[in-house]
Short mmCIF file of C-alpha atoms in Angstrom, two decimals:
data_model
loop_
_atom_site.label_atom_id
_atom_site.label_comp_id
_atom_site.label_asym_id
_atom_site.label_seq_id
_atom_site.Cartn_x
_atom_site.Cartn_y
_atom_site.Cartn_z
CA MET A 1 69.95 -47.18 -35.62
CA ALA A 2 69.09 -44.43 -33.16
CA GLU A 3 70.45 -41.78 -35.54
CA LYS A 4 68.29 -43.15 -38.36
CA THR A 5 65.16 -43.05 -36.19
CA LEU A 6 65.86 -39.45 -35.18
CA GLU A 7 66.38 -38.47 -38.83
CA SER A 8 63.08 -40.08 -39.87
CA ARG A 9 61.22 -38.18 -37.10
CA GLN A 10 62.69 -34.88 -38.24
CA LYS A 11 61.50 -35.52 -41.80
CA GLY A 12 58.05 -36.55 -40.65
CA SER A 13 55.14 -34.45 -39.35
CA GLY A 14 56.37 -34.20 -35.78
CA GLY A 15 55.15 -37.50 -34.38
CA GLY A 16 53.03 -39.08 -37.13
CA GLY A 17 55.90 -41.16 -38.54
CA GLY A 18 55.61 -40.12 -42.22
CA PRO A 19 55.78 -37.02 -44.39
CA ARG A 20 52.68 -34.72 -44.42
CA ARG A 21 50.64 -34.99 -47.58
CA SER A 22 49.87 -31.80 -49.45
CA THR A 23 46.25 -31.05 -50.42
CA GLY A 24 47.29 -28.65 -53.14
CA LYS A 25 45.52 -25.69 -51.43
CA SER A 26 46.84 -23.49 -48.66
CA SER A 27 44.33 -22.93 -45.81
CA VAL A 28 46.49 -20.30 -44.09
CA HIS A 29 46.43 -16.60 -45.05
CA SER A 30 49.42 -14.31 -45.06
CA ASP A 31 48.41 -13.04 -41.60
CA GLY A 32 48.76 -16.57 -40.21
CA HIS A 33 44.97 -17.15 -39.65
CA THR A 34 42.55 -19.49 -41.38
CA PRO A 35 39.39 -18.12 -43.06
CA LYS A 36 37.18 -19.48 -40.26
CA SER A 37 39.31 -17.90 -37.53
CA ASN A 38 39.29 -14.55 -39.39
CA GLU A 39 35.50 -14.73 -39.62
CA ARG A 40 35.20 -15.39 -35.92
CA ARG A 41 37.53 -12.49 -35.16
CA LYS A 42 35.40 -10.12 -37.25
CA LYS A 43 32.23 -11.18 -35.46
CA THR A 44 33.92 -10.74 -32.08
CA ASN A 45 35.20 -7.27 -33.02
CA ASN A 46 31.76 -6.27 -34.27
CA ARG A 47 30.14 -7.38 -31.02
CA ALA A 48 32.78 -5.48 -29.02
CA GLN A 49 32.12 -2.33 -31.06
CA GLN A 50 28.39 -2.71 -30.45
CA ARG A 51 28.99 -3.08 -26.72
CA ASN A 52 31.12 0.06 -26.70
CA HIS A 53 28.54 2.15 -28.54
CA LEU A 54 25.14 0.63 -27.79
CA PRO A 55 23.96 -0.78 -24.47
CA LYS A 56 22.50 -4.26 -24.38
CA HIS A 57 19.18 -2.98 -22.99
CA LEU A 58 17.79 0.42 -23.99
CA PHE A 59 16.20 2.71 -21.40
CA LYS A 60 12.44 2.26 -21.05
CA ILE A 61 9.71 4.34 -19.41
CA GLU A 62 6.21 3.24 -18.45
CA THR A 63 3.41 5.28 -16.88
CA ALA A 64 0.42 2.92 -16.77
CA HIS A 65 -0.54 -0.70 -16.10
CA PHE A 66 2.25 -1.46 -13.67
CA THR A 67 1.61 -5.20 -13.30
CA SER A 68 0.68 -6.11 -16.88
CA ASN A 69 3.11 -3.81 -18.72
CA PHE A 70 6.00 -2.72 -16.52
CA HIS A 71 6.35 -5.90 -14.47
CA SER A 72 5.24 -8.66 -16.84
CA ASP A 73 6.54 -7.31 -20.17
CA ILE A 74 9.62 -5.28 -19.20
CA CYS A 75 11.18 -6.09 -15.83
CA ARG A 76 9.86 -9.30 -14.29
CA ALA A 77 11.72 -8.41 -11.11
CA ALA A 78 11.05 -9.98 -7.74
CA LYS A 79 11.52 -6.67 -5.89
CA TYR A 80 10.90 -2.99 -6.66
CA LYS A 81 11.91 0.21 -4.87
CA VAL A 82 9.84 3.41 -4.81
CA HIS A 83 11.81 6.68 -4.86
CA ALA A 84 10.82 10.29 -4.19
CA PRO A 85 10.92 12.95 -6.94
CA LEU A 86 14.42 14.26 -7.76
CA CYS A 87 16.00 12.00 -5.14
CA THR A 88 19.78 11.58 -5.02
CA CYS A 89 19.95 7.84 -4.32
CA SER A 90 22.92 6.27 -6.09
CA LYS A 91 20.87 3.91 -8.26
CA VAL A 92 18.58 6.72 -9.39
CA ASP A 93 21.62 8.88 -10.23
CA ARG A 94 23.05 6.10 -12.42
CA LEU A 95 19.77 5.65 -14.25
CA ARG A 96 19.42 9.42 -14.67
CA GLN A 97 22.87 9.56 -16.31
CA ARG A 98 21.93 6.64 -18.54
CA PHE A 99 18.70 8.40 -19.53
CA GLN A 100 20.53 11.64 -20.42
CA GLN A 101 23.14 9.71 -22.41
CA GLU A 102 20.59 7.89 -24.56
CA LYS A 103 18.56 11.05 -24.97
CA GLU A 104 21.52 13.21 -26.11
CA LYS A 105 23.14 10.63 -28.42
CA ASN A 106 19.73 9.94 -29.96
CA TYR A 107 20.39 6.23 -30.62
CA ASN A 108 17.29 5.29 -28.67
CA THR A 109 14.68 6.77 -30.99
CA SER A 110 11.84 5.05 -29.17
CA LEU A 111 12.78 6.95 -25.98
CA ALA A 112 12.42 10.34 -27.66
CA GLU A 113 9.08 9.33 -29.15
CA ARG A 114 7.93 7.98 -25.79
CA LEU A 115 8.79 11.22 -23.98
CA LYS A 116 6.93 13.21 -26.63
CA ASP A 117 3.84 11.02 -26.32
CA LEU A 118 3.88 11.21 -22.53
CA ASP A 119 4.63 14.96 -22.51
CA ILE A 120 7.36 14.46 -19.88
CA SER A 121 10.49 16.61 -19.83
CA ASP A 122 12.11 15.07 -16.74
CA PRO A 123 10.65 11.68 -15.76
CA PHE A 124 12.69 11.67 -12.54
CA ASP A 125 10.74 14.70 -11.26
CA ASN A 126 7.99 12.33 -10.15
CA VAL A 127 7.55 9.43 -7.78
CA VAL A 128 9.27 6.59 -9.65
CA VAL A 129 9.58 2.82 -9.25
CA LEU A 130 12.83 1.02 -10.07
CA PRO A 131 13.30 -2.74 -10.45
CA ASP A 132 15.77 -4.18 -7.97
CA THR A 133 17.97 -5.62 -10.75
CA LYS A 134 21.27 -4.71 -12.38
CA THR A 135 20.34 -5.40 -16.00
CA THR A 136 17.04 -3.58 -16.64
CA PRO A 137 17.32 0.21 -17.21
CA ALA A 138 13.66 1.06 -16.76
CA ILE A 139 11.47 3.22 -14.54
CA PHE A 140 7.77 3.42 -13.84
CA VAL A 141 6.67 7.06 -13.58
CA CYS A 142 3.59 7.96 -11.54
CA ASN A 143 1.94 10.93 -13.25
CA GLU A 144 1.07 14.11 -11.33
CA THR A 145 3.50 13.38 -8.49
CA SER A 146 6.13 16.04 -9.21
CA SER A 147 8.41 17.47 -6.53
CA ASN A 148 6.01 20.38 -5.98
CA GLU A 149 3.02 18.06 -5.57
CA PHE A 150 5.08 15.76 -3.35
CA ARG A 151 5.98 18.65 -1.04
CA ASN A 152 2.31 19.64 -0.78
CA ASP A 153 1.01 16.13 0.00
CA ALA A 154 3.46 13.24 -0.15
CA THR A 155 0.92 10.71 1.12
CA LEU A 156 -1.51 11.59 -1.67
CA CYS A 157 1.26 11.01 -4.23
CA GLU A 158 1.99 7.62 -2.70
CA ASP A 159 -1.71 6.75 -2.81
CA LYS A 160 -1.78 7.52 -6.55
CA LEU A 161 1.07 5.09 -7.13
CA ALA A 162 -0.53 2.46 -4.88
CA LYS A 163 -3.68 2.57 -7.03
CA GLU A 164 -1.55 2.10 -10.17
CA ILE A 165 0.20 -0.93 -8.68
CA PHE A 166 -2.98 -2.49 -7.28
CA ASP A 167 -4.98 -1.70 -10.44
CA GLY A 168 -7.32 0.64 -8.58
CA ASN A 169 -7.63 -1.45 -5.42
CA THR A 170 -7.13 0.90 -2.48
CA ASP A 171 -6.61 -1.92 0.05
CA LYS A 172 -2.96 -1.45 1.07
CA THR A 173 -2.79 -4.96 2.55
CA SER A 174 -2.98 -6.26 -1.04
CA LEU A 175 0.80 -5.88 -1.15
CA ASP A 176 1.09 -9.35 0.40
CA THR A 177 -0.84 -10.97 -2.48
CA LEU A 178 1.30 -9.55 -5.30
CA PRO A 179 3.82 -11.75 -7.20
CA PHE A 180 6.53 -9.21 -6.30
CA LYS A 181 7.59 -7.04 -3.34
CA VAL A 182 7.36 -3.23 -3.33
CA SER A 183 9.20 -1.24 -0.67
CA CYS A 184 9.96 2.41 0.06
CA ALA A 185 13.50 3.65 -0.57
CA LEU A 186 15.19 5.71 2.13
CA CYS A 187 14.42 8.95 0.27
CA LEU A 188 10.70 8.20 0.59
CA LEU A 189 10.86 7.82 4.38
CA GLY A 190 11.57 11.48 5.09
CA HIS A 191 7.93 12.45 5.63
CA GLN A 192 6.68 9.19 7.25
CA LYS A 193 9.16 6.71 8.72
CA ASN A 194 9.17 3.00 9.52
CA GLY A 195 7.80 2.54 13.05
CA PHE A 196 8.87 0.25 15.90
CA VAL A 197 7.46 0.11 19.42
CA ALA A 198 8.95 -0.63 22.84
CA ILE A 199 6.23 -1.34 25.40
CA VAL A 200 7.90 -0.79 28.79
CA ALA A 201 6.93 -0.95 32.47
CA ASP A 202 8.47 -0.91 35.93
CA SER A 203 7.82 -4.63 36.48
CA ALA A 204 7.20 -7.80 34.48
CA GLN A 205 3.78 -8.12 36.16
CA GLU A 206 2.64 -4.83 34.61
CA LEU A 207 3.41 -6.21 31.13
CA GLN A 208 1.70 -9.57 31.68
CA PRO A 209 -1.88 -8.44 30.81
CA THR A 210 -0.64 -7.13 27.44
CA ILE A 211 1.35 -10.33 26.80
CA CYS A 212 -1.60 -12.53 27.77
CA LYS A 213 -3.88 -10.56 25.47
CA ALA A 214 -1.45 -11.11 22.57
CA LYS A 215 -1.19 -14.85 23.34
CA ALA A 216 -4.97 -15.25 23.43
CA ALA A 217 -5.34 -13.46 20.08
CA SER A 218 -2.59 -15.66 18.58
CA GLU A 219 -4.31 -18.86 19.69
CA THR A 220 -7.63 -17.69 18.26
CA ALA A 221 -6.12 -16.93 14.83
CA ASN A 222 -3.56 -19.75 14.84
CA HIS A 223 -4.27 -20.89 11.26
CA GLU A 224 -4.10 -17.32 9.92
CA LEU A 225 -0.87 -16.11 11.54
CA HIS A 226 1.41 -13.94 9.44
CA SER A 227 4.71 -15.43 8.26
CA ASP A 228 6.58 -12.90 10.46
CA HIS A 229 4.59 -13.74 13.58
CA ALA A 230 6.68 -14.25 16.71
CA HIS A 231 7.13 -17.71 18.21
CA PHE A 232 6.70 -16.24 21.68
CA ILE A 233 6.32 -12.89 23.49
CA CYS A 234 7.94 -12.13 26.81
CA ALA A 235 9.06 -9.46 29.28
CA VAL A 236 12.77 -9.09 30.03
CA GLN A 237 14.77 -6.66 32.12
CA LEU A 238 16.36 -3.88 30.07
CA SER A 239 19.48 -4.12 32.20
CA SER A 240 19.91 -7.78 31.15
CA PHE A 241 19.98 -6.81 27.48
CA LYS A 242 22.48 -4.04 28.11
CA SER A 243 24.69 -6.44 30.06
CA LEU A 244 24.44 -8.97 27.21
CA LEU A 245 25.74 -6.41 24.72
CA ARG A 246 28.61 -5.40 27.01
CA SER A 247 29.62 -8.99 27.79
CA ALA A 248 29.99 -10.14 24.20
CA LYS A 249 33.80 -10.41 24.52
CA THR A 250 33.85 -12.02 27.99
CA ARG A 251 32.79 -15.65 27.68
CA SER A 252 32.11 -16.41 31.33
CA LYS A 253 30.18 -13.20 31.91
CA HIS A 254 28.26 -13.71 28.66
CA SER A 255 27.14 -17.21 29.71
CA GLN A 256 25.98 -15.84 33.04
CA ILE A 257 23.80 -13.17 31.35
CA VAL A 258 22.36 -15.72 28.89
CA SER A 259 21.42 -17.93 31.84
CA GLU A 260 19.78 -14.94 33.52
CA ILE A 261 17.67 -14.10 30.45
CA LEU A 262 16.64 -17.75 29.94
CA SER A 263 15.47 -17.82 33.56
CA GLN A 264 13.30 -14.75 32.94
CA LEU A 265 11.80 -16.37 29.83
CA LYS A 266 10.91 -19.55 31.74
CA THR A 267 9.43 -17.51 34.60
CA GLY A 268 7.30 -15.68 32.03
CA GLY A 269 5.85 -18.98 30.78
CA VAL A 270 7.87 -19.37 27.57
CA ASP A 271 8.20 -23.01 26.43
CA LEU A 272 11.81 -23.29 25.30
CA PRO A 273 13.21 -26.25 23.32
CA PRO A 274 14.60 -28.98 25.61
CA SER A 275 18.06 -28.51 24.08
CA ALA A 276 18.11 -24.79 24.98
CA ASP A 277 19.90 -25.24 28.27
CA ASP A 278 22.04 -22.60 29.87
CA ALA A 279 25.34 -23.99 28.59
CA SER A 280 24.56 -24.43 24.89
CA CYS A 281 21.95 -21.75 24.13
CA THR A 282 22.86 -18.58 22.24
CA ILE A 283 20.72 -15.43 22.33
CA GLN A 284 20.94 -12.92 19.51
CA LEU A 285 19.49 -9.43 19.84
CA GLY A 286 17.77 -8.18 16.71
CA HIS A 287 18.98 -5.04 14.98
CA HIS A 288 16.06 -2.89 16.12
CA LEU A 289 16.26 -3.98 19.74
CA SER A 290 19.99 -3.23 19.73
CA SER A 291 19.31 0.19 18.19
CA LEU A 292 16.73 0.99 20.85
CA LEU A 293 19.12 0.05 23.66
CA TRP A 294 21.67 2.45 22.18
CA LEU A 295 19.09 5.24 21.75
CA GLU A 296 17.46 4.71 25.14
CA GLY A 297 20.23 6.75 26.75
CA LYS A 298 18.85 9.82 24.94
CA LEU A 299 15.61 9.79 26.93
CA LYS A 300 15.30 13.05 28.86
CA SER A 301 13.19 11.45 31.59
CA LYS A 302 15.25 10.56 34.66
CA LYS A 303 12.82 7.80 35.62
CA ARG A 304 13.29 4.88 33.25
CA SER A 305 11.27 1.69 33.05
CA GLN A 306 12.91 -1.57 34.05
CA TYR A 307 11.20 -4.14 31.77
CA ILE A 308 10.44 -4.31 28.05
CA MET A 309 8.16 -6.54 25.96
CA VAL A 310 10.02 -8.29 23.14
CA LEU A 311 9.34 -10.82 20.40
CA GLY A 312 11.08 -14.18 20.42
CA TYR A 313 12.03 -16.45 17.53
CA VAL A 314 13.45 -19.98 17.83
CA ASP A 315 16.01 -20.14 15.02
CA GLY A 316 17.36 -23.57 15.98
CA PRO A 317 17.53 -26.11 18.82
CA THR A 318 19.88 -23.84 20.77
CA GLU A 319 19.40 -20.46 19.04
CA LEU A 320 17.01 -17.69 20.09
CA MET A 321 16.53 -14.24 18.58
CA LEU A 322 14.80 -11.40 20.43
CA ASP A 323 13.64 -8.17 18.81
CA LEU A 324 11.05 -5.35 18.83
CA PRO A 325 7.68 -5.40 17.06
CA GLY A 326 7.35 -3.06 14.07
CA GLY A 327 8.60 -2.87 10.51
CA LYS A 328 8.55 -1.25 7.09
CA ARG A 329 5.58 0.87 6.09
CA HIS A 330 3.60 0.33 2.91
CA LEU A 331 2.88 2.89 0.21
CA GLY A 332 0.46 5.55 1.40
CA GLU A 333 0.69 4.50 5.04
CA SER A 334 1.62 6.83 7.85
CA THR A 335 4.13 5.77 10.48
CA LEU A 336 1.26 5.19 12.91
CA GLU A 337 -0.72 3.06 10.44
CA SER A 338 2.29 0.89 9.62
CA LEU A 339 3.11 0.48 13.31
CA VAL A 340 -0.41 -0.75 14.16
CA ARG A 341 -0.40 -3.15 11.19
CA GLU A 342 3.09 -4.55 11.85
CA VAL A 343 2.44 -5.11 15.57
CA LYS A 344 -0.73 -7.05 14.76
CA GLU A 345 1.06 -9.15 12.13
CA GLU A 346 3.93 -10.01 14.49
CA THR A 347 2.14 -10.34 17.84
CA SER A 348 -1.64 -10.53 17.10
CA LEU A 349 -1.88 -7.56 19.47
CA GLU A 350 -4.07 -4.64 18.38
CA LEU A 351 -2.63 -1.34 19.55
CA ASP A 352 -5.09 1.38 20.53
CA LYS A 353 -4.76 3.50 17.40
CA GLN A 354 -6.90 6.34 18.74
CA TRP A 355 -4.83 6.52 21.96
CA LEU A 356 -1.64 6.79 19.90
CA GLU A 357 -3.12 9.26 17.41
CA GLU A 358 -4.05 11.60 20.28
CA ARG A 359 -0.46 11.54 21.55
CA LEU A 360 1.66 11.51 18.35
CA SER A 361 2.59 14.45 16.16
CA ARG A 362 1.47 14.80 12.53
CA ARG A 363 5.02 13.93 11.55
CA TYR A 364 4.19 10.33 12.49
CA GLY A 365 0.53 10.31 11.44
CA GLY A 366 -0.88 11.65 14.72
CA ALA A 367 -3.12 14.65 15.46
CA LEU A 368 -0.73 16.89 17.45
CA ASP A 369 1.92 19.43 16.55
CA GLU A 370 4.31 17.76 19.03
CA ASN A 371 4.35 14.37 20.76
CA SER A 372 2.82 14.22 24.22
CA GLU A 373 4.87 13.26 27.27
CA ASP A 374 3.25 9.79 27.34
CA VAL A 375 5.13 8.74 24.21
CA HIS A 376 8.85 9.07 23.50
CA ALA A 377 9.95 9.01 19.86
CA LEU A 378 13.62 8.08 19.37
CA GLU A 379 15.38 8.57 16.05
CA SER A 380 18.93 7.72 15.05
CA GLU A 381 21.09 9.73 12.68
CA LYS A 382 22.43 6.43 11.35
CA GLU A 383 18.90 5.15 10.65
CA ASN A 384 17.13 8.03 8.96
CA GLY A 385 14.18 5.86 7.98
CA ASN A 386 13.27 4.42 11.42
CA VAL A 387 11.63 5.76 14.56
CA TYR A 388 11.28 3.94 17.90
CA PHE A 389 8.29 4.70 20.13
CA VAL A 390 8.57 4.02 23.86
CA ILE A 391 5.09 3.65 25.35
CA PRO A 392 3.44 2.19 28.50
CA PRO A 393 1.34 -1.02 28.27
#
């Protein structure tokens, strides 16, 4: 009986129980594929050939109406980067190669016509804007901002682009109202850098009038505070921060330094969360404060201040972050202008712009050939785009 069952299975269709019925037509070609599978293979091969020869998105160039044309119709990116003429940034190099490829192979006919209409031989020899995306090969070219013009007056070239982006509005603070973010690439920070400030003194008492002034201004404009505004401002010993960095690998010593800094914050009138006790609280030093502590050793002056004014942020019930005021500059701004704006946004404190201008070099937007002895400017080789000013209160 078992042999008979096995024999019937072998004669059947492999599990159906009976012989397979013939339709009279063969649906399998000599190559072993059905017509539908062959059709799918052809379509797949065609798409692969198109990918190998033609890019999915062709290179595009725009020179006017940044918001309505370049942003809304072409890119729709959330972030854009502004680059200097003929810069060597990696993303610009890749786009430049892509541009040359499409231009030489001549499969992007609209690109050749566009270049002819714009009368541009090398679009990258201008201040250009790139979308911060991986899929859109496009650039916005600001006319009359070539490398020669940029060397003569880089700020003027940036102002031309700012007017294009803001549709003629020269108010640089309008950047905050745009539906996208525009920032300067590292290559654009060679002539005017991002500015940060360390206000230092020999005692915490000397810093208190400045801190009180910032607190009063913050309370007055409470409903209009910037999103980056500090939760509190305080004076802390520089030696405490240096000890905190050195004690990162020694748990007991680290806890002792954290307790010491928390005590200084409470003495300075900072209202800490109830859960931020000595045992559970963690204090993180911001990148710019850490950079300043490393650069501070380069100061030529033998007499060094003991206390520094820092910003404080409560990141959680037991987490604090301390850093320096300052930040990225906007298009057309000098280092000094960006520093004054950023400090006001983060602390509500208005720096004396005239006092700084009379003591800073033109390299940072000041009026002098060299910085005065009242202000120390610290730059790091690792951070080519940032400068740290050490000033008295």
